[in-house]
């Protein structure tokens, strides 16, 4: 693990590449700026297999990011560590910089989720970012399934995620974005949301890239064909695994969603390293139900066990 002082330098928590859509808003805020106390949230976690149980063996956390101790709540997989990520500030504010490093050692089984939806607040100067680095070593089975991201009016946010997956490991990675605080009439009133996902092998080989750029004020907005298509929720589930053929994983995702009231499309990932599905829904319960159905289906396919109840502490 890096020394504490090394985590507190901008090179550690600032994005490697900031999309120009966000860079255009770079400014010194009148409130606390990047690097100030409570503006840099860091999680650095390492997991290892101890007998039949996955244990948290390395841990560094800096508020506003923190975790509870791992829980073991799946009776079908009693040794799987369920880790709940929490933000003590209640949401992401302007000039916040978050970074998560989640290292899952050989043979481990870990599930990461959040205690609640991630709220991104209005921003008048600058922007907020989060880096996620998830590593799955030989034989690991890892699930990363956070609750939805909810952008408030005026929000500016970028997330960059890098999944480093051994050829003999499996990662199920999910993301859900809403159009805003729908009940308050804030539909696509955020300023800009961007997301970059990279999937790599331990030697650095790039397997796949997915990018998301949402700017409602641009001509045509984000609600037309090819983006939200009049829906309020978009979710993605990436399954990186060699346990089953990529085409079989894609077919499993498709079948799981065929009879649900959502739009979806599933396909294999490059080099047949797995499969993915993107889901559009008009209502939050429908997208949540669809994501769970897809997760449950691939879980049964890959490890022979159903998706458990994600009890929120």
PDB file of C-alpha atoms in Angstrom:
ATOM      1  CA  UNK A   1       0.000   0.000   0.000  1.00  0.00           C
ATOM      2  CA  UNK A   2       1.289   3.523  -0.714  1.00  0.00           C
ATOM      3  CA  UNK A   3       2.368   5.711   2.178  1.00  0.00           C
ATOM      4  CA  UNK A   4      -0.219   8.106   3.585  1.00  0.00           C
ATOM      5  CA  UNK A   5       1.672  11.149   2.308  1.00  0.00           C
ATOM      6  CA  UNK A   6       1.646   9.708  -1.224  1.00  0.00           C
ATOM      7  CA  UNK A   7      -2.154   9.497  -1.198  1.00  0.00           C
ATOM      8  CA  UNK A   8      -2.539  13.178  -0.410  1.00  0.00           C
ATOM      9  CA  UNK A   9      -0.872  14.568  -3.524  1.00  0.00           C
ATOM     10  CA  UNK A  10      -3.011  15.628  -6.530  1.00  0.00           C
ATOM     11  CA  UNK A  11      -1.371  13.039  -8.798  1.00  0.00           C
ATOM     12  CA  UNK A  12      -2.958  10.314  -6.674  1.00  0.00           C
ATOM     13  CA  UNK A  13      -6.558  11.510  -6.492  1.00  0.00           C
ATOM     14  CA  UNK A  14      -6.979  13.696  -9.594  1.00  0.00           C
ATOM     15  CA  UNK A  15      -8.186  11.979 -12.807  1.00  0.00           C
ATOM     16  CA  UNK A  16      -5.517  10.724 -15.180  1.00  0.00           C
ATOM     17  CA  UNK A  17      -7.528  12.123 -18.086  1.00  0.00           C
ATOM     18  CA  UNK A  18     -10.229  14.712 -17.538  1.00  0.00           C
ATOM     19  CA  UNK A  19     -12.787  14.960 -20.363  1.00  0.00           C
ATOM     20  CA  UNK A  20     -12.869  18.412 -21.965  1.00  0.00           C
ATOM     21  CA  UNK A  21     -16.563  18.638 -21.079  1.00  0.00           C
ATOM     22  CA  UNK A  22     -15.506  18.859 -17.416  1.00  0.00           C
ATOM     23  CA  UNK A  23     -12.198  20.652 -17.890  1.00  0.00           C
ATOM     24  CA  UNK A  24     -14.107  23.649 -19.270  1.00  0.00           C
ATOM     25  CA  UNK A  25     -15.481  24.239 -15.759  1.00  0.00           C
ATOM     26  CA  UNK A  26     -12.166  24.085 -13.936  1.00  0.00           C
ATOM     27  CA  UNK A  27     -11.934  27.001 -11.509  1.00  0.00           C
ATOM     28  CA  UNK A  28     -10.776  27.869  -8.018  1.00  0.00           C
ATOM     29  CA  UNK A  29     -13.980  27.635  -5.956  1.00  0.00           C
ATOM     30  CA  UNK A  30     -14.894  30.205  -3.356  1.00  0.00           C
ATOM     31  CA  UNK A  31     -15.629  27.313  -1.003  1.00  0.00           C
ATOM     32  CA  UNK A  32     -13.033  24.717   0.039  1.00  0.00           C
ATOM     33  CA  UNK A  33     -10.940  23.696  -2.954  1.00  0.00           C
ATOM     34  CA  UNK A  34      -9.549  20.318  -4.064  1.00  0.00           C
ATOM     35  CA  UNK A  35      -7.160  18.869  -1.500  1.00  0.00           C
ATOM     36  CA  UNK A  36      -8.698  20.775   1.412  1.00  0.00           C
ATOM     37  CA  UNK A  37      -9.806  18.876   4.534  1.00  0.00           C
ATOM     38  CA  UNK A  38     -12.872  16.696   3.895  1.00  0.00           C
ATOM     39  CA  UNK A  39     -12.596  17.238   0.115  1.00  0.00           C
ATOM     40  CA  UNK A  40     -10.429  14.182  -0.671  1.00  0.00           C
ATOM     41  CA  UNK A  41     -12.071  10.826   0.061  1.00  0.00           C
ATOM     42  CA  UNK A  42      -9.887   7.724  -0.195  1.00  0.00           C
ATOM     43  CA  UNK A  43     -10.489   4.003   0.203  1.00  0.00           C
ATOM     44  CA  UNK A  44      -7.599   1.560  -0.199  1.00  0.00           C
ATOM     45  CA  UNK A  45      -8.686  -2.001   0.576  1.00  0.00           C
ATOM     46  CA  UNK A  46      -6.967  -5.348   0.175  1.00  0.00           C
ATOM     47  CA  UNK A  47      -8.675  -8.741   0.492  1.00  0.00           C
ATOM     48  CA  UNK A  48      -7.123 -12.203   0.881  1.00  0.00           C
ATOM     49  CA  UNK A  49      -8.421 -15.734   1.231  1.00  0.00           C
ATOM     50  CA  UNK A  50      -7.987 -17.144   4.759  1.00  0.00           C
ATOM     51  CA  UNK A  51      -9.139 -20.753   4.774  1.00  0.00           C
ATOM     52  CA  UNK A  52     -12.627 -20.746   3.284  1.00  0.00           C
ATOM     53  CA  UNK A  53     -13.305 -17.084   4.082  1.00  0.00           C
ATOM     54  CA  UNK A  54     -12.341 -13.857   2.335  1.00  0.00           C
ATOM     55  CA  UNK A  55     -10.865 -11.395   4.842  1.00  0.00           C
ATOM     56  CA  UNK A  56     -10.084  -7.678   4.694  1.00  0.00           C
ATOM     57  CA  UNK A  57      -6.326  -7.647   5.329  1.00  0.00           C
ATOM     58  CA  UNK A  58      -5.365  -4.095   4.288  1.00  0.00           C
ATOM     59  CA  UNK A  59      -7.391  -0.973   4.931  1.00  0.00           C
ATOM     60  CA  UNK A  60      -6.886   2.754   4.628  1.00  0.00           C
ATOM     61  CA  UNK A  61      -9.791   5.164   4.580  1.00  0.00           C
ATOM     62  CA  UNK A  62     -10.026   8.923   4.609  1.00  0.00           C
ATOM     63  CA  UNK A  63     -13.289  10.752   5.178  1.00  0.00           C
ATOM     64  CA  UNK A  64     -15.649  11.390   3.490  1.00  0.00           C
ATOM     65  CA  UNK A  65     -15.226   7.804   2.189  1.00  0.00           C
ATOM     66  CA  UNK A  66     -15.365   4.931   4.647  1.00  0.00           C
ATOM     67  CA  UNK A  67     -16.616   1.365   5.033  1.00  0.00           C
ATOM     68  CA  UNK A  68     -18.171  -0.820   7.669  1.00  0.00           C
ATOM     69  CA  UNK A  69     -16.373  -4.027   8.468  1.00  0.00           C
ATOM     70  CA  UNK A  70     -17.181  -6.663   5.826  1.00  0.00           C
ATOM     71  CA  UNK A  71     -20.337  -8.670   6.453  1.00  0.00           C
ATOM     72  CA  UNK A  72     -21.027 -12.305   5.628  1.00  0.00           C
ATOM     73  CA  UNK A  73     -24.721 -12.376   4.755  1.00  0.00           C
ATOM     74  CA  UNK A  74     -25.071 -14.869   1.900  1.00  0.00           C
ATOM     75  CA  UNK A  75     -25.979 -18.303   3.296  1.00  0.00           C
ATOM     76  CA  UNK A  76     -25.069 -19.900  -0.040  1.00  0.00           C
ATOM     77  CA  UNK A  77     -21.566 -18.347   0.070  1.00  0.00           C
ATOM     78  CA  UNK A  78     -20.770 -17.847   3.776  1.00  0.00           C
ATOM     79  CA  UNK A  79     -17.150 -16.923   3.063  1.00  0.00           C
ATOM     80  CA  UNK A  80     -17.949 -14.048   0.654  1.00  0.00           C
ATOM     81  CA  UNK A  81     -17.138 -10.593   2.043  1.00  0.00           C
ATOM     82  CA  UNK A  82     -19.880  -7.975   1.527  1.00  0.00           C
ATOM     83  CA  UNK A  83     -18.392  -4.484   1.736  1.00  0.00           C
ATOM     84  CA  UNK A  84     -20.598  -1.393   2.019  1.00  0.00           C
ATOM     85  CA  UNK A  85     -19.056   1.920   0.915  1.00  0.00           C
ATOM     86  CA  UNK A  86     -20.359   5.042   2.656  1.00  0.00           C
ATOM     87  CA  UNK A  87     -19.879   8.786   2.138  1.00  0.00           C
ATOM     88  CA  UNK A  88     -20.061  10.602   5.461  1.00  0.00           C
ATOM     89  CA  UNK A  89     -20.884  13.916   3.791  1.00  0.00           C
ATOM     90  CA  UNK A  90     -24.165  12.600   2.415  1.00  0.00           C
ATOM     91  CA  UNK A  91     -23.217  13.304  -1.193  1.00  0.00           C
ATOM     92  CA  UNK A  92     -20.600  14.633  -3.593  1.00  0.00           C
ATOM     93  CA  UNK A  93     -20.030  18.396  -3.622  1.00  0.00           C
ATOM     94  CA  UNK A  94     -18.031  20.743  -5.850  1.00  0.00           C
ATOM     95  CA  UNK A  95     -14.242  20.238  -5.746  1.00  0.00           C
ATOM     96  CA  UNK A  96     -14.589  16.781  -4.156  1.00  0.00           C
ATOM     97  CA  UNK A  97     -12.015  14.256  -5.292  1.00  0.00           C
ATOM     98  CA  UNK A  98     -12.617  10.581  -4.458  1.00  0.00           C
ATOM     99  CA  UNK A  99     -10.496   7.524  -5.137  1.00  0.00           C
ATOM    100  CA  UNK A 100     -11.175   3.862  -4.418  1.00  0.00           C
ATOM    101  CA  UNK A 101      -8.569   1.094  -4.756  1.00  0.00           C
ATOM    102  CA  UNK A 102     -10.131  -2.332  -4.277  1.00  0.00           C
ATOM    103  CA  UNK A 103      -7.656  -5.209  -4.493  1.00  0.00           C
ATOM    104  CA  UNK A 104      -9.052  -8.742  -4.418  1.00  0.00           C
ATOM    105  CA  UNK A 105      -6.407 -11.436  -4.060  1.00  0.00           C
ATOM    106  CA  UNK A 106      -6.284 -14.973  -5.488  1.00  0.00           C
ATOM    107  CA  UNK A 107      -9.381 -17.029  -4.833  1.00  0.00           C
ATOM    108  CA  UNK A 108     -11.251 -14.274  -3.004  1.00  0.00           C
ATOM    109  CA  UNK A 109     -14.983 -13.634  -3.242  1.00  0.00           C
ATOM    110  CA  UNK A 110     -16.022 -10.039  -2.599  1.00  0.00           C
ATOM    111  CA  UNK A 111     -19.110  -7.935  -3.221  1.00  0.00           C
ATOM    112  CA  UNK A 112     -18.927  -4.130  -3.132  1.00  0.00           C
ATOM    113  CA  UNK A 113     -22.010  -1.962  -2.895  1.00  0.00           C
ATOM    114  CA  UNK A 114     -23.047   1.370  -1.399  1.00  0.00           C
ATOM    115  CA  UNK A 115     -25.168   2.076   1.638  1.00  0.00           C
ATOM    116  CA  UNK A 116     -27.462   4.330  -0.424  1.00  0.00           C
ATOM    117  CA  UNK A 117     -27.699   6.143  -3.742  1.00  0.00           C
ATOM    118  CA  UNK A 118     -24.842   8.526  -4.567  1.00  0.00           C
ATOM    119  CA  UNK A 119     -26.090  12.104  -4.688  1.00  0.00           C
ATOM    120  CA  UNK A 120     -24.121  14.672  -6.706  1.00  0.00           C
ATOM    121  CA  UNK A 121     -24.995  18.174  -5.543  1.00  0.00           C
ATOM    122  CA  UNK A 122     -25.305  21.446  -7.453  1.00  0.00           C
ATOM    123  CA  UNK A 123     -21.946  23.031  -8.340  1.00  0.00           C
ATOM    124  CA  UNK A 124     -21.310  26.698  -9.029  1.00  0.00           C
ATOM    125  CA  UNK A 125     -17.534  26.483  -9.473  1.00  0.00           C
ATOM    126  CA  UNK A 126     -15.287  23.599 -10.502  1.00  0.00           C
ATOM    127  CA  UNK A 127     -16.529  19.981 -10.588  1.00  0.00           C
ATOM    128  CA  UNK A 128     -16.191  16.672  -8.699  1.00  0.00           C
ATOM    129  CA  UNK A 129     -14.476  13.418  -9.666  1.00  0.00           C
ATOM    130  CA  UNK A 130     -14.054   9.824  -8.560  1.00  0.00           C
ATOM    131  CA  UNK A 131     -11.447   7.242  -9.544  1.00  0.00           C
ATOM    132  CA  UNK A 132     -12.183   3.528  -9.068  1.00  0.00           C
ATOM    133  CA  UNK A 133      -9.420   0.931  -9.443  1.00  0.00           C
ATOM    134  CA  UNK A 134     -10.665  -2.634  -9.000  1.00  0.00           C
ATOM    135  CA  UNK A 135      -8.237  -5.558  -9.273  1.00  0.00           C
ATOM    136  CA  UNK A 136      -9.271  -9.227  -9.365  1.00  0.00           C
ATOM    137  CA  UNK A 137      -6.429 -11.756  -9.119  1.00  0.00           C
ATOM    138  CA  UNK A 138      -6.293 -15.402 -10.213  1.00  0.00           C
ATOM    139  CA  UNK A 139      -9.497 -17.244  -9.325  1.00  0.00           C
ATOM    140  CA  UNK A 140     -11.203 -14.243  -7.697  1.00  0.00           C
ATOM    141  CA  UNK A 141     -14.940 -13.631  -8.061  1.00  0.00           C
ATOM    142  CA  UNK A 142     -15.841  -9.945  -7.526  1.00  0.00           C
ATOM    143  CA  UNK A 143     -19.101  -8.007  -7.816  1.00  0.00           C
ATOM    144  CA  UNK A 144     -19.270  -4.185  -7.822  1.00  0.00           C
ATOM    145  CA  UNK A 145     -22.907  -3.107  -7.636  1.00  0.00           C
ATOM    146  CA  UNK A 146     -23.440   0.410  -6.266  1.00  0.00           C
ATOM    147  CA  UNK A 147     -26.828   2.036  -5.859  1.00  0.00           C
ATOM    148  CA  UNK A 148     -27.784   4.615  -8.534  1.00  0.00           C
ATOM    149  CA  UNK A 149     -26.056   7.929  -9.136  1.00  0.00           C
ATOM    150  CA  UNK A 150     -28.500  10.839  -8.758  1.00  0.00           C
ATOM    151  CA  UNK A 151     -27.283  14.177 -10.201  1.00  0.00           C
ATOM    152  CA  UNK A 152     -28.908  17.311  -8.794  1.00  0.00           C
ATOM    153  CA  UNK A 153     -29.567  20.327 -11.000  1.00  0.00           C
ATOM    154  CA  UNK A 154     -26.236  21.967 -11.837  1.00  0.00           C
ATOM    155  CA  UNK A 155     -24.123  18.904 -11.011  1.00  0.00           C
ATOM    156  CA  UNK A 156     -20.768  18.387 -12.769  1.00  0.00           C
ATOM    157  CA  UNK A 157     -19.197  14.976 -12.235  1.00  0.00           C
ATOM    158  CA  UNK A 158     -16.695  12.577 -13.779  1.00  0.00           C
ATOM    159  CA  UNK A 159     -15.932   8.983 -12.855  1.00  0.00           C
ATOM    160  CA  UNK A 160     -13.033   7.011 -14.244  1.00  0.00           C
ATOM    161  CA  UNK A 161     -12.978   3.269 -13.501  1.00  0.00           C
ATOM    162  CA  UNK A 162     -10.278   0.741 -14.352  1.00  0.00           C
ATOM    163  CA  UNK A 163     -10.984  -2.979 -13.936  1.00  0.00           C
ATOM    164  CA  UNK A 164      -7.850  -5.131 -13.938  1.00  0.00           C
ATOM    165  CA  UNK A 165      -9.019  -8.711 -14.307  1.00  0.00           C
ATOM    166  CA  UNK A 166      -6.864 -11.842 -14.378  1.00  0.00           C
ATOM    167  CA  UNK A 167      -7.726 -14.330 -17.132  1.00  0.00           C
ATOM    168  CA  UNK A 168      -8.961 -16.750 -14.478  1.00  0.00           C
ATOM    169  CA  UNK A 169     -10.943 -14.170 -12.492  1.00  0.00           C
ATOM    170  CA  UNK A 170     -14.503 -12.884 -12.809  1.00  0.00           C
ATOM    171  CA  UNK A 171     -15.777  -9.326 -12.284  1.00  0.00           C
ATOM    172  CA  UNK A 172     -19.438  -8.301 -12.443  1.00  0.00           C
ATOM    173  CA  UNK A 173     -19.501  -4.491 -12.593  1.00  0.00           C
ATOM    174  CA  UNK A 174     -22.655  -2.391 -12.580  1.00  0.00           C
ATOM    175  CA  UNK A 175     -23.535   1.280 -12.990  1.00  0.00           C
ATOM    176  CA  UNK A 176     -26.906   3.066 -12.878  1.00  0.00           C
ATOM    177  CA  UNK A 177     -27.531   6.757 -13.622  1.00  0.00           C
ATOM    178  CA  UNK A 178     -30.830   8.565 -13.161  1.00  0.00           C
ATOM    179  CA  UNK A 179     -31.997  11.684 -14.984  1.00  0.00           C
ATOM    180  CA  UNK A 180     -31.986  13.605 -11.702  1.00  0.00           C
ATOM    181  CA  UNK A 181     -34.361  14.208  -8.807  1.00  0.00           C
ATOM    182  CA  UNK A 182     -37.439  13.248 -10.806  1.00  0.00           C
ATOM    183  CA  UNK A 183     -39.924  13.804  -7.972  1.00  0.00           C
ATOM    184  CA  UNK A 184     -38.725  17.417  -7.680  1.00  0.00           C
ATOM    185  CA  UNK A 185     -39.059  18.034 -11.402  1.00  0.00           C
ATOM    186  CA  UNK A 186     -35.285  17.981 -12.000  1.00  0.00           C
ATOM    187  CA  UNK A 187     -35.098  15.910 -15.143  1.00  0.00           C
ATOM    188  CA  UNK A 188     -31.739  16.262 -16.944  1.00  0.00           C
ATOM    189  CA  UNK A 189     -30.968  19.560 -15.239  1.00  0.00           C
ATOM    190  CA  UNK A 190     -27.408  18.562 -14.317  1.00  0.00           C
ATOM    191  CA  UNK A 191     -24.693  20.407 -16.221  1.00  0.00           C
ATOM    192  CA  UNK A 192     -22.497  17.510 -17.313  1.00  0.00           C
ATOM    193  CA  UNK A 193     -21.893  13.865 -16.390  1.00  0.00           C
ATOM    194  CA  UNK A 194     -19.017  11.839 -17.831  1.00  0.00           C
ATOM    195  CA  UNK A 195     -17.837   8.299 -17.223  1.00  0.00           C
ATOM    196  CA  UNK A 196     -14.886   6.310 -18.566  1.00  0.00           C
ATOM    197  CA  UNK A 197     -14.545   2.566 -17.989  1.00  0.00           C
ATOM    198  CA  UNK A 198     -11.461   0.547 -18.956  1.00  0.00           C
ATOM    199  CA  UNK A 199     -11.125  -3.231 -18.688  1.00  0.00           C
ATOM    200  CA  UNK A 200      -7.548  -4.517 -18.671  1.00  0.00           C
ATOM    201  CA  UNK A 201      -5.420  -7.581 -18.000  1.00  0.00           C
ATOM    202  CA  UNK A 202      -2.721  -7.464 -15.292  1.00  0.00           C
ATOM    203  CA  UNK A 203      -0.023  -6.913 -17.948  1.00  0.00           C
ATOM    204  CA  UNK A 204      -1.830  -3.747 -19.073  1.00  0.00           C
ATOM    205  CA  UNK A 205      -3.483  -5.215 -22.173  1.00  0.00           C
ATOM    206  CA  UNK A 206      -6.603  -3.176 -22.918  1.00  0.00           C
ATOM    207  CA  UNK A 207      -9.675  -5.353 -23.477  1.00  0.00           C
ATOM    208  CA  UNK A 208     -12.534  -2.871 -23.659  1.00  0.00           C
ATOM    209  CA  UNK A 209     -13.439   0.795 -23.176  1.00  0.00           C
ATOM    210  CA  UNK A 210     -16.858   2.323 -22.517  1.00  0.00           C
ATOM    211  CA  UNK A 211     -17.481   6.065 -22.337  1.00  0.00           C
ATOM    212  CA  UNK A 212     -20.511   8.111 -21.340  1.00  0.00           C
ATOM    213  CA  UNK A 213     -20.896  11.843 -22.062  1.00  0.00           C
ATOM    214  CA  UNK A 214     -24.110  13.557 -20.954  1.00  0.00           C
ATOM    215  CA  UNK A 215     -24.607  17.299 -21.550  1.00  0.00           C
ATOM    216  CA  UNK A 216     -28.312  18.211 -21.548  1.00  0.00           C
ATOM    217  CA  UNK A 217     -27.804  21.765 -22.834  1.00  0.00           C
ATOM    218  CA  UNK A 218     -26.262  20.602 -26.108  1.00  0.00           C
ATOM    219  CA  UNK A 219     -28.483  20.655 -29.232  1.00  0.00           C
ATOM    220  CA  UNK A 220     -30.746  17.634 -29.050  1.00  0.00           C
ATOM    221  CA  UNK A 221     -30.053  17.167 -25.328  1.00  0.00           C
ATOM    222  CA  UNK A 222     -29.743  13.652 -23.948  1.00  0.00           C
ATOM    223  CA  UNK A 223     -33.339  12.477 -24.092  1.00  0.00           C
ATOM    224  CA  UNK A 224     -33.516  11.545 -27.777  1.00  0.00           C
ATOM    225  CA  UNK A 225     -32.673   8.360 -29.704  1.00  0.00           C
ATOM    226  CA  UNK A 226     -29.253   6.886 -28.979  1.00  0.00           C
ATOM    227  CA  UNK A 227     -29.135   8.249 -25.428  1.00  0.00           C
ATOM    228  CA  UNK A 228     -32.047   8.076 -22.958  1.00  0.00           C
ATOM    229  CA  UNK A 229     -34.744   7.821 -25.653  1.00  0.00           C
ATOM    230  CA  UNK A 230     -37.300   9.427 -23.377  1.00  0.00           C
ATOM    231  CA  UNK A 231     -36.419   7.226 -20.393  1.00  0.00           C
ATOM    232  CA  UNK A 232     -35.211   8.425 -16.998  1.00  0.00           C
ATOM    233  CA  UNK A 233     -32.791   5.660 -15.983  1.00  0.00           C
ATOM    234  CA  UNK A 234     -29.837   4.005 -17.714  1.00  0.00           C
ATOM    235  CA  UNK A 235     -27.929   1.047 -16.296  1.00  0.00           C
ATOM    236  CA  UNK A 236     -25.042  -1.090 -17.491  1.00  0.00           C
ATOM    237  CA  UNK A 237     -23.786  -4.471 -16.310  1.00  0.00           C
ATOM    238  CA  UNK A 238     -20.382  -5.731 -17.443  1.00  0.00           C
ATOM    239  CA  UNK A 239     -19.459  -9.372 -16.876  1.00  0.00           C
ATOM    240  CA  UNK A 240     -15.754 -10.097 -17.403  1.00  0.00           C
ATOM    241  CA  UNK A 241     -15.251 -13.830 -17.105  1.00  0.00           C
ATOM    242  CA  UNK A 242     -13.827 -16.902 -18.766  1.00  0.00           C
ATOM    243  CA  UNK A 243     -15.955 -19.312 -16.730  1.00  0.00           C
ATOM    244  CA  UNK A 244     -18.440 -19.631 -19.599  1.00  0.00           C
ATOM    245  CA  UNK A 245     -18.285 -18.675 -23.304  1.00  0.00           C
ATOM    246  CA  UNK A 246     -18.925 -14.977 -23.891  1.00  0.00           C
ATOM    247  CA  UNK A 247     -21.865 -15.686 -26.195  1.00  0.00           C
ATOM    248  CA  UNK A 248     -23.529 -17.795 -23.510  1.00  0.00           C
ATOM    249  CA  UNK A 249     -23.144 -14.978 -20.965  1.00  0.00           C
ATOM    250  CA  UNK A 250     -24.636 -12.462 -23.433  1.00  0.00           C
ATOM    251  CA  UNK A 251     -27.558 -14.788 -24.176  1.00  0.00           C
ATOM    252  CA  UNK A 252     -28.157 -15.249 -20.450  1.00  0.00           C
ATOM    253  CA  UNK A 253     -28.300 -11.490 -19.918  1.00  0.00           C
ATOM    254  CA  UNK A 254     -30.698 -11.093 -22.842  1.00  0.00           C
ATOM    255  CA  UNK A 255     -33.052 -13.853 -21.701  1.00  0.00           C
ATOM    256  CA  UNK A 256     -33.171 -12.475 -18.166  1.00  0.00           C
ATOM    257  CA  UNK A 257     -34.584  -9.166 -19.459  1.00  0.00           C
ATOM    258  CA  UNK A 258     -36.762 -10.252 -22.367  1.00  0.00           C
ATOM    259  CA  UNK A 259     -40.100 -10.159 -20.485  1.00  0.00           C
ATOM    260  CA  UNK A 260     -39.397  -7.035 -18.408  1.00  0.00           C
ATOM    261  CA  UNK A 261     -40.688  -3.545 -19.165  1.00  0.00           C
ATOM    262  CA  UNK A 262     -37.316  -2.097 -20.141  1.00  0.00           C
ATOM    263  CA  UNK A 263     -35.325  -1.530 -23.290  1.00  0.00           C
ATOM    264  CA  UNK A 264     -32.050  -3.431 -23.354  1.00  0.00           C
ATOM    265  CA  UNK A 265     -29.251  -4.641 -25.559  1.00  0.00           C
ATOM    266  CA  UNK A 266     -26.696  -7.341 -24.748  1.00  0.00           C
ATOM    267  CA  UNK A 267     -23.549  -8.353 -26.609  1.00  0.00           C
ATOM    268  CA  UNK A 268     -20.151  -9.932 -26.112  1.00  0.00           C
ATOM    269  CA  UNK A 269     -17.125  -7.878 -25.083  1.00  0.00           C
ATOM    270  CA  UNK A 270     -14.021  -7.619 -27.313  1.00  0.00           C
ATOM    271  CA  UNK A 271     -11.810 -10.708 -27.491  1.00  0.00           C
ATOM    272  CA  UNK A 272     -14.709 -12.698 -25.999  1.00  0.00           C
ATOM    273  CA  UNK A 273     -13.567 -11.678 -22.505  1.00  0.00           C
ATOM    274  CA  UNK A 274     -17.193 -11.585 -21.329  1.00  0.00           C
ATOM    275  CA  UNK A 275     -20.424  -9.782 -22.109  1.00  0.00           C
ATOM    276  CA  UNK A 276     -22.399  -6.699 -21.172  1.00  0.00           C
ATOM    277  CA  UNK A 277     -25.903  -5.294 -21.232  1.00  0.00           C
ATOM    278  CA  UNK A 278     -27.294  -1.739 -21.223  1.00  0.00           C
ATOM    279  CA  UNK A 279     -30.772  -1.081 -19.874  1.00  0.00           C
ATOM    280  CA  UNK A 280     -33.175   1.863 -20.252  1.00  0.00           C
ATOM    281  CA  UNK A 281     -36.213   2.233 -17.988  1.00  0.00           C
ATOM    282  CA  UNK A 282     -38.867   4.849 -17.291  1.00  0.00           C
ATOM    283  CA  UNK A 283     -39.179   4.145 -13.562  1.00  0.00           C
ATOM    284  CA  UNK A 284     -36.633   3.416 -10.834  1.00  0.00           C
ATOM    285  CA  UNK A 285     -38.237   0.163  -9.601  1.00  0.00           C
ATOM    286  CA  UNK A 286     -38.151  -1.225 -13.118  1.00  0.00           C
ATOM    287  CA  UNK A 287     -34.457  -0.515 -13.675  1.00  0.00           C
ATOM    288  CA  UNK A 288     -33.594  -1.892 -10.229  1.00  0.00           C
ATOM    289  CA  UNK A 289     -35.604  -5.034 -10.941  1.00  0.00           C
ATOM    290  CA  UNK A 290     -33.947  -5.443 -14.348  1.00  0.00           C
ATOM    291  CA  UNK A 291     -30.420  -5.040 -12.972  1.00  0.00           C
ATOM    292  CA  UNK A 292     -31.132  -7.571 -10.260  1.00  0.00           C
ATOM    293  CA  UNK A 293     -32.604 -10.025 -12.770  1.00  0.00           C
ATOM    294  CA  UNK A 294     -29.514  -9.761 -14.987  1.00  0.00           C
ATOM    295  CA  UNK A 295     -27.178 -10.087 -11.994  1.00  0.00           C
ATOM    296  CA  UNK A 296     -29.081 -13.081 -10.653  1.00  0.00           C
ATOM    297  CA  UNK A 297     -29.014 -14.820 -14.031  1.00  0.00           C
ATOM    298  CA  UNK A 298     -25.268 -14.484 -14.580  1.00  0.00           C
ATOM    299  CA  UNK A 299     -24.558 -15.405 -10.949  1.00  0.00           C
ATOM    300  CA  UNK A 300     -26.487 -18.654 -11.349  1.00  0.00           C
ATOM    301  CA  UNK A 301     -24.684 -19.305 -14.635  1.00  0.00           C
ATOM    302  CA  UNK A 302     -21.163 -18.603 -13.380  1.00  0.00           C
ATOM    303  CA  UNK A 303     -21.131 -19.847  -9.781  1.00  0.00           C
ATOM    304  CA  UNK A 304     -24.395 -21.728  -9.417  1.00  0.00           C
ATOM    305  CA  UNK A 305     -25.882 -19.488  -6.711  1.00  0.00           C
ATOM    306  CA  UNK A 306     -28.700 -16.894  -6.796  1.00  0.00           C
ATOM    307  CA  UNK A 307     -28.210 -13.217  -6.084  1.00  0.00           C
ATOM    308  CA  UNK A 308     -28.569 -12.574  -2.352  1.00  0.00           C
ATOM    309  CA  UNK A 309     -30.535  -9.863  -0.609  1.00  0.00           C
ATOM    310  CA  UNK A 310     -28.324  -6.757  -0.383  1.00  0.00           C
ATOM    311  CA  UNK A 311     -29.403  -5.730   3.090  1.00  0.00           C
ATOM    312  CA  UNK A 312     -28.575  -2.080   3.573  1.00  0.00           C
ATOM    313  CA  UNK A 313     -27.228  -1.403   7.087  1.00  0.00           C
TER     314      UNK A 313
END
